[in-house]
XYZ file of N, CA and C in Angstrom:
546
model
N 2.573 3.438 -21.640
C 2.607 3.006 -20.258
C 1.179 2.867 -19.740
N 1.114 1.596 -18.943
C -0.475 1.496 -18.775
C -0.777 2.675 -17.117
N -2.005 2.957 -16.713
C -2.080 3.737 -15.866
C -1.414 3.694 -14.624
N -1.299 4.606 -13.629
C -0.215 3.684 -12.815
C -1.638 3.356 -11.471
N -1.491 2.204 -10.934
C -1.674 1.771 -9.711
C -1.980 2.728 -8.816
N -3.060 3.526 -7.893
C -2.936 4.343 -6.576
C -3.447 4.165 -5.600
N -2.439 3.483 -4.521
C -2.781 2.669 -3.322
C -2.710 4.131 -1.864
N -3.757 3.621 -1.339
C -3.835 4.796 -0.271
C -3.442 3.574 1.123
N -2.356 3.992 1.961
C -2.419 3.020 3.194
C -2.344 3.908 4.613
N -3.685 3.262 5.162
C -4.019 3.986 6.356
C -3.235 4.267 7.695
N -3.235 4.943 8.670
C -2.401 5.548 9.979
C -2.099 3.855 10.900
N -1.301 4.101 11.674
C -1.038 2.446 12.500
C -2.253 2.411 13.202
N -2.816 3.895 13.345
C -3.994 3.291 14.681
C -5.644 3.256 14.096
N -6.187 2.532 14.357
C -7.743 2.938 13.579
C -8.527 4.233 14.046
N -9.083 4.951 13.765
C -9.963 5.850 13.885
C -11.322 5.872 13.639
N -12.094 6.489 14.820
C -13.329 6.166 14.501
C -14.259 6.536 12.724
N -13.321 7.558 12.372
C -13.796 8.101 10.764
C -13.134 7.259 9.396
N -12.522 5.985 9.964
C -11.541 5.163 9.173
C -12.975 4.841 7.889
N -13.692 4.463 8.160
C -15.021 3.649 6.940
C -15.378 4.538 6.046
N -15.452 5.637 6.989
C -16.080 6.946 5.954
C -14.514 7.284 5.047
N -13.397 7.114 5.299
C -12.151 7.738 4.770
C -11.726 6.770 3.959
N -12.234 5.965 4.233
C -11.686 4.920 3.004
C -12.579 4.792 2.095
N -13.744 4.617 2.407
C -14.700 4.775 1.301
C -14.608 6.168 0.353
N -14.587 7.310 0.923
C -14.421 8.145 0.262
C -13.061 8.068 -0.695
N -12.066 7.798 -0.393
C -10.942 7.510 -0.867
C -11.024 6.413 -2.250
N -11.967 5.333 -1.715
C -12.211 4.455 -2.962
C -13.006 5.049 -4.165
N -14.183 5.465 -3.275
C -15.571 6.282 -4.020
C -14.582 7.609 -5.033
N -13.561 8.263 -4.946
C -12.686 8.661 -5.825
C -11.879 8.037 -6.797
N -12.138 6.613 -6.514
C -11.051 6.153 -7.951
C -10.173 5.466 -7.476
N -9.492 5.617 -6.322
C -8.171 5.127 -5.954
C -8.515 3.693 -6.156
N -7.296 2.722 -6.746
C -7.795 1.197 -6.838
C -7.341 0.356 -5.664
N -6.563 0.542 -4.480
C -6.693 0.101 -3.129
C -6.584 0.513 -2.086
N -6.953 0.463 -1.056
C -6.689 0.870 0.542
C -5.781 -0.409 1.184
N -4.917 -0.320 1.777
C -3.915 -0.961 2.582
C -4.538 -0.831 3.813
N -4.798 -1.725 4.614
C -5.205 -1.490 6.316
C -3.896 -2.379 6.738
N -3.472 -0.775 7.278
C -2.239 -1.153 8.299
C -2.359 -0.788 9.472
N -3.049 -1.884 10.266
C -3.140 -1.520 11.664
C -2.131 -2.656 13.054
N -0.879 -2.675 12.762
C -0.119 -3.558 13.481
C -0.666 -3.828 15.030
N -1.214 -2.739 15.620
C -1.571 -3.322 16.846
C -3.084 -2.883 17.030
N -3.701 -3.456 16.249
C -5.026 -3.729 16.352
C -5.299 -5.089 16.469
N -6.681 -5.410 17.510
C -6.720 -6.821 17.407
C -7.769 -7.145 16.472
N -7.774 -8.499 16.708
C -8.647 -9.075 15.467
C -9.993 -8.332 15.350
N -11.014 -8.514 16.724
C -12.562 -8.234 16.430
C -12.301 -6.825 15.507
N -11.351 -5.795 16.059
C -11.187 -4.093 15.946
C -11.188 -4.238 14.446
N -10.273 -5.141 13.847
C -10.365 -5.413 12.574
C -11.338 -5.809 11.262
N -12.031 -6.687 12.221
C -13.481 -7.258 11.851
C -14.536 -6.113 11.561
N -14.634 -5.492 13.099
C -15.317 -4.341 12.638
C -14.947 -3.346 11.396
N -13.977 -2.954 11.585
C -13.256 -1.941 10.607
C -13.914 -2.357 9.217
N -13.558 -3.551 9.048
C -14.159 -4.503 7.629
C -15.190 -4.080 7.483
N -16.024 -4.765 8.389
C -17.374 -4.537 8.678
C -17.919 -3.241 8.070
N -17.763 -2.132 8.391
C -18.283 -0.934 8.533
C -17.758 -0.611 6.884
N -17.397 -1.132 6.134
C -17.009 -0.413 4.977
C -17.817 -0.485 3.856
N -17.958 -0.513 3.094
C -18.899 -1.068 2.368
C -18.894 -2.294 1.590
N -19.265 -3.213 1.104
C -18.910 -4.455 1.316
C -18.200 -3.849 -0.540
N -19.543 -4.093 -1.290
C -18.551 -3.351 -2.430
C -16.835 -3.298 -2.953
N -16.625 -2.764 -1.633
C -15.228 -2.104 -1.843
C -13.787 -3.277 -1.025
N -14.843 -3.822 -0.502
C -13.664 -5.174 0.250
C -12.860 -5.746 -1.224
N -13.140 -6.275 -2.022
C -11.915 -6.433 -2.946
C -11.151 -5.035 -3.446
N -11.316 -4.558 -2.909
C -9.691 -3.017 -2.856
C -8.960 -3.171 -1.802
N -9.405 -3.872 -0.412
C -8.534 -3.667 0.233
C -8.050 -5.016 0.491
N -6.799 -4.380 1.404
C -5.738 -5.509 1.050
C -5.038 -5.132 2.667
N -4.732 -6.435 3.672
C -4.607 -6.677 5.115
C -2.845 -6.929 5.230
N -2.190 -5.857 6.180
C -0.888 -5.704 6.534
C -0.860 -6.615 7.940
N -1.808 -7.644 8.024
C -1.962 -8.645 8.878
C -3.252 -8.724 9.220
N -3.435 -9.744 10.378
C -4.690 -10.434 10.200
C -4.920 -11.429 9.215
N -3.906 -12.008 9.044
C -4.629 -12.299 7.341
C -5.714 -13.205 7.289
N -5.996 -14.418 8.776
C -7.221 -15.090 8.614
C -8.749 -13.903 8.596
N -9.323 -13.051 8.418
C -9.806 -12.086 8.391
C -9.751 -12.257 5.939
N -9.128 -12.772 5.480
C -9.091 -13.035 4.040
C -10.352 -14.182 3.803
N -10.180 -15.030 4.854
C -11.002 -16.231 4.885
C -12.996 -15.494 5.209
N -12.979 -15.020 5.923
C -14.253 -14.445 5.910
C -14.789 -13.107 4.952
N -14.137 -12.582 4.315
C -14.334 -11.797 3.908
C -13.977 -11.538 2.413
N -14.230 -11.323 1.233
C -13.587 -11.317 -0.277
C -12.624 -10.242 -0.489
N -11.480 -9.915 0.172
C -10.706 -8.727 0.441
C -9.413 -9.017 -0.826
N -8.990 -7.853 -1.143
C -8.365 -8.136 -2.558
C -6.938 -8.392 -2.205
N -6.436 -9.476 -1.047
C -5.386 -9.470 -0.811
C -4.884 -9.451 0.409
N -3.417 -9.690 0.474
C -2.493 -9.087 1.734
C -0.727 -8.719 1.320
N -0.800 -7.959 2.875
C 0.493 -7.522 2.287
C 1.503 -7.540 3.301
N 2.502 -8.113 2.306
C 3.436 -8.848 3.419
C 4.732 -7.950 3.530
N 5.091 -7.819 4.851
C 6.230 -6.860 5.913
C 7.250 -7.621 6.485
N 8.102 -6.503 7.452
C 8.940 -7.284 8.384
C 8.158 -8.146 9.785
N 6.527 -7.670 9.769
C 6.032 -8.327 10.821
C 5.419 -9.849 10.467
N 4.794 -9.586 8.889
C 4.481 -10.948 8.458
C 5.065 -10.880 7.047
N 6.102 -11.554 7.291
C 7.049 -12.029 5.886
C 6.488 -13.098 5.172
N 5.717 -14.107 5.579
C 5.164 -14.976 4.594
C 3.583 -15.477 4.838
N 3.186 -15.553 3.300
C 1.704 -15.987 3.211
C 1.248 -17.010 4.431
N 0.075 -16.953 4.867
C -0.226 -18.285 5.473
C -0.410 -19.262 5.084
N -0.205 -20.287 5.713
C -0.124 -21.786 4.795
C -1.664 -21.836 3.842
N -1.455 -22.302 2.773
C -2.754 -22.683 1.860
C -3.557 -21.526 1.654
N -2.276 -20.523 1.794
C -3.530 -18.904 0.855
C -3.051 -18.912 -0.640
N -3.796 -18.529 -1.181
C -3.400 -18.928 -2.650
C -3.808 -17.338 -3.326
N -4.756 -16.066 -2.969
C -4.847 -15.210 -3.510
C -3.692 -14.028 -3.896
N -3.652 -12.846 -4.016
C -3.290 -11.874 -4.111
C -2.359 -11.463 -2.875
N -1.250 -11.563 -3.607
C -0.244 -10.700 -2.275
C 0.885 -9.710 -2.733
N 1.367 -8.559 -1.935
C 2.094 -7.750 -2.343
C 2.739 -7.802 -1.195
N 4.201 -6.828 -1.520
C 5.274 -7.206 -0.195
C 6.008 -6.006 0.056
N 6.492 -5.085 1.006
C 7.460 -3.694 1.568
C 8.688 -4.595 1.057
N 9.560 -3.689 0.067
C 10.879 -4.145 -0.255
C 11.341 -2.417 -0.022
N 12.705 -2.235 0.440
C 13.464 -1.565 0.951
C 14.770 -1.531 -0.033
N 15.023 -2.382 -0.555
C 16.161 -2.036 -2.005
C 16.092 -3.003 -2.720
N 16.592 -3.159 -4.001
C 16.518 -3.456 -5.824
C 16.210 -5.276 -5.832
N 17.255 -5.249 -5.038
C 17.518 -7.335 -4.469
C 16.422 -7.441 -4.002
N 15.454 -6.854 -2.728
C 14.271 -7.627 -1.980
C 13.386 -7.770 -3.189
N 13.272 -6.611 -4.312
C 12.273 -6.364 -5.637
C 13.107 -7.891 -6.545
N 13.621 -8.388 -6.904
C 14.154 -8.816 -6.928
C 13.727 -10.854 -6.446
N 13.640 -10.654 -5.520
C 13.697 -12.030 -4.547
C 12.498 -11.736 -4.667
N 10.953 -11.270 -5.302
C 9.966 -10.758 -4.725
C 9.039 -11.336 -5.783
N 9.618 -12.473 -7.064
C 8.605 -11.901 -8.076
C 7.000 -12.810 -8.359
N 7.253 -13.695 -6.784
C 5.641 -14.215 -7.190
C 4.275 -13.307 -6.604
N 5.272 -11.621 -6.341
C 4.221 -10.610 -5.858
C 3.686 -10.368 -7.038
N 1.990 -10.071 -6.700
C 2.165 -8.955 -7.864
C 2.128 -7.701 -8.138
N 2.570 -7.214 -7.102
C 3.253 -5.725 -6.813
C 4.021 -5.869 -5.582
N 5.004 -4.459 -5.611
C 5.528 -4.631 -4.376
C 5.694 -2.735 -4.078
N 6.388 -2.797 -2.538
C 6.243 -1.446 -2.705
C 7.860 -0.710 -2.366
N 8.173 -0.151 -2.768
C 9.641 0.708 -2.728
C 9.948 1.661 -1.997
N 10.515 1.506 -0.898
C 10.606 3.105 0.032
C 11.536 2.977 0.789
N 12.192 3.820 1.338
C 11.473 5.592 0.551
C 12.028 5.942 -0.205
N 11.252 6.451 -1.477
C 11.590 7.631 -2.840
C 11.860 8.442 -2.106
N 10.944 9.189 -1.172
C 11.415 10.736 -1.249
C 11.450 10.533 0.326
N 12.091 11.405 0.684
C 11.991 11.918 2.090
C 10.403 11.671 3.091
N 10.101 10.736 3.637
C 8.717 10.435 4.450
C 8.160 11.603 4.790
N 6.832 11.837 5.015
C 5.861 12.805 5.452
C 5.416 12.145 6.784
N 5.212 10.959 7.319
C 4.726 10.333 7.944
C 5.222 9.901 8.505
N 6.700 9.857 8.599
C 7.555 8.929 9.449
C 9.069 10.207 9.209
N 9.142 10.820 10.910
C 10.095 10.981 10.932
C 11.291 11.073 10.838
N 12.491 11.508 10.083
C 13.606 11.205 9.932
C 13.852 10.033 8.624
N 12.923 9.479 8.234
C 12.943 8.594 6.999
C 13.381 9.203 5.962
N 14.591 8.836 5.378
C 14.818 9.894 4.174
C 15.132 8.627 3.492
N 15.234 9.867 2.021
C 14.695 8.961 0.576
C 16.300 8.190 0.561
N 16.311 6.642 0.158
C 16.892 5.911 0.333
C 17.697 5.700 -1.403
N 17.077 6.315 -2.181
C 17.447 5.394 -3.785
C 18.064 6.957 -4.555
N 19.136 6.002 -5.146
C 19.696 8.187 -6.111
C 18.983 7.719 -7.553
N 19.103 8.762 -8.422
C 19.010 8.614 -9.046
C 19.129 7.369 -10.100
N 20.187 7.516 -9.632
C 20.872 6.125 -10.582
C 20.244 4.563 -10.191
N 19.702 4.638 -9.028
C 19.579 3.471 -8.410
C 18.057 2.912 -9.064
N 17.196 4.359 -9.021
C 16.072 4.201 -9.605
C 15.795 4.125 -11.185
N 16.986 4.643 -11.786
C 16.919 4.452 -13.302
C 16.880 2.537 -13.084
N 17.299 2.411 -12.720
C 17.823 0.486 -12.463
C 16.388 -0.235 -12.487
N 15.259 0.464 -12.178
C 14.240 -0.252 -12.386
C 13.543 -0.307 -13.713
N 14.188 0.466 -14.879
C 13.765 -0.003 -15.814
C 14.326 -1.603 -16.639
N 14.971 -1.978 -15.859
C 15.080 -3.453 -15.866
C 14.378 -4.314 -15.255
N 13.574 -3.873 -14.226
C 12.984 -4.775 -13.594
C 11.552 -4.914 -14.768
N 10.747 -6.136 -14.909
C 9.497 -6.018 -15.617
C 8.145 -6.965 -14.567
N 9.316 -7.491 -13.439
C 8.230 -8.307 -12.522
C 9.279 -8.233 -11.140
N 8.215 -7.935 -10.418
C 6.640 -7.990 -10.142
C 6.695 -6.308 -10.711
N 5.253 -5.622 -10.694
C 5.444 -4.130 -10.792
C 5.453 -3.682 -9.529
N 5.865 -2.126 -9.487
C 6.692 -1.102 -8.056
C 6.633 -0.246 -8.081
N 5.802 -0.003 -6.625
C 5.144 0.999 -6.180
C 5.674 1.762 -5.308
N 6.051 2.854 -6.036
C 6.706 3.864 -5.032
C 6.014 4.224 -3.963
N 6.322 4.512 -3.010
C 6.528 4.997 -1.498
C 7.274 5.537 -0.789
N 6.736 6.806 -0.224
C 7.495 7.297 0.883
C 7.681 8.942 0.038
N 7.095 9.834 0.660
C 6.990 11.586 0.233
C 6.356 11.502 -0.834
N 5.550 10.513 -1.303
C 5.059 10.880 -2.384
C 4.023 12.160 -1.837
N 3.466 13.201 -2.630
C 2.911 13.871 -2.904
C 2.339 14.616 -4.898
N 1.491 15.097 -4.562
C 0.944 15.434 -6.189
C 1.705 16.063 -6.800
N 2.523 17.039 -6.551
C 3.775 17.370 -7.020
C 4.705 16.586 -7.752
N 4.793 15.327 -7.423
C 6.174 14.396 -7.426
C 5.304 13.537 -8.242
N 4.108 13.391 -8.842
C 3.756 12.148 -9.248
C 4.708 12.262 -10.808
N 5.215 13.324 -11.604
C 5.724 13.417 -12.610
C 6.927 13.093 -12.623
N 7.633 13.481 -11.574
C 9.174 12.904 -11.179
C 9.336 11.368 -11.209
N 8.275 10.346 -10.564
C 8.255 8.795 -10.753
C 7.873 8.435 -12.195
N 7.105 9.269 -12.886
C 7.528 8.821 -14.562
C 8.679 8.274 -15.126
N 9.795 9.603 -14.998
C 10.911 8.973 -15.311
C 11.520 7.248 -14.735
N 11.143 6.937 -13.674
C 11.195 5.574 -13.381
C 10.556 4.081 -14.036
N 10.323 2.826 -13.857
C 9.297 2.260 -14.040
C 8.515 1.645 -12.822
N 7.908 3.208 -12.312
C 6.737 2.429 -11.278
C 6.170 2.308 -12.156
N 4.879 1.485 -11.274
C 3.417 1.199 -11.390
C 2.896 1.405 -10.917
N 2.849 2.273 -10.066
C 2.096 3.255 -9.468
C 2.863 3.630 -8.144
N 2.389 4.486 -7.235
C 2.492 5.099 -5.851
C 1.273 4.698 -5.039
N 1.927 4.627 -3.331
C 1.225 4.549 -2.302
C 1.440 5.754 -1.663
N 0.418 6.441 -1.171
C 0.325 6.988 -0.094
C -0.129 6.948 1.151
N 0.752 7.652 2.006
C 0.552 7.571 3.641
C -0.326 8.642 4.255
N 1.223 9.550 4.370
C 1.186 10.968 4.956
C 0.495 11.993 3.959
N 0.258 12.063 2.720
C -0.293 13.430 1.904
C -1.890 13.035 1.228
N -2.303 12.199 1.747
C -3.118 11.719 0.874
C -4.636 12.520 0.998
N -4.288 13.482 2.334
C -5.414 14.793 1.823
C -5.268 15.653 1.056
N -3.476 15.488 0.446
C -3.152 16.857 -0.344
C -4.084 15.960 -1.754
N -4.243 15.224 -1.920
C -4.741 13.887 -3.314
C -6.272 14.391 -3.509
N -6.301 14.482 -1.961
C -8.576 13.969 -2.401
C -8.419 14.905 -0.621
N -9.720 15.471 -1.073
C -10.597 16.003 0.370
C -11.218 14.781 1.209
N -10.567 15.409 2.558
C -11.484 13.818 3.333
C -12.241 14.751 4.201
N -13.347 13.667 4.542
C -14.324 14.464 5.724
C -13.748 14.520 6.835
């Protein structure tokens, strides 16, 4: 099995320590940061970019904004219930929130997608894990796009998604239990 994928995706709201936390987060290894900031506006975004290190802009990957791809060499976007489809004449890297087996499924000119919730959310209230057992054995049929678990992941559990075929995990809510942040 090749290594798995470990996507870190940031809080809805930006924070002034967001550059330093993602960098550090990258500067550890992790191979992307997700900026999910739904109600941020554009400049807030710009900056955010801005302040990171340029370096590391192909790791991250935009849960909107996506003209913000055009100025910047960012490794992507990622498409939701808020923006379900690419913008006209983007041609790079995109990944997509699928919620059960069919959206993974209907999904495969991603080239990843993400699966949630596995486990019970850390980050989102009342979100409980959506897939049984059985449902998740089912992805060893899938071979495209690859799938990225989400939702309670923690370091504990990264051995439990073995038995599956992710390709890695995202984290939200535990991702200080992962790596020390400043």
């Amino acid at each position: 099995m090749s290594q798995l994928l470990r996507i870190a995706i940031t809080p809805e709201e930006i924070t002034d320590s967001e550059p330093q936390w993602v960098t550090r987060i990258l500067d550890c290894g992790w191979d992307m940061v997700h900026l999910r900031h739904p109600m941020a506006s554009l400049r807030d975004m710009r900056n955010l970019i801005e302040a990171i290190p340029q370096r590391y802009h192909s790791r991250l990957r935009l849960h909107g904004h996506f003209i913000l791809t055009n100025e910047f060499n960012l490794g992507g976007i990622h498409l939701n219930h808020r923006c379900p489809i690419p913008p006209d004449n983007y041609s790079g890297p995109y990944s997509r929130s699928c919620h059960s087996l069919e959206e993974i499924a209907a999904s495969s000119a991603c080239d990843y997608v993400t699966l949630s919730p596995i486990f019970d959310s850390i980050s989102k209230m009342g979100y409980k894990a959506a897939f049984s057992h059985t449902e998740l054995l089912r992805l060893n049929e899938i071979t495209s796009p690859r799938v990225i678990a989400l939702g309670g992941i923690t370091p504990e559990r990264i051995e439990e998604l073995t038995r599956y075929n992710f390709g890695g995990y995202a984290v939200k809510g535990a991702i200080s239990s992962f790596i020390s942040l400043p």
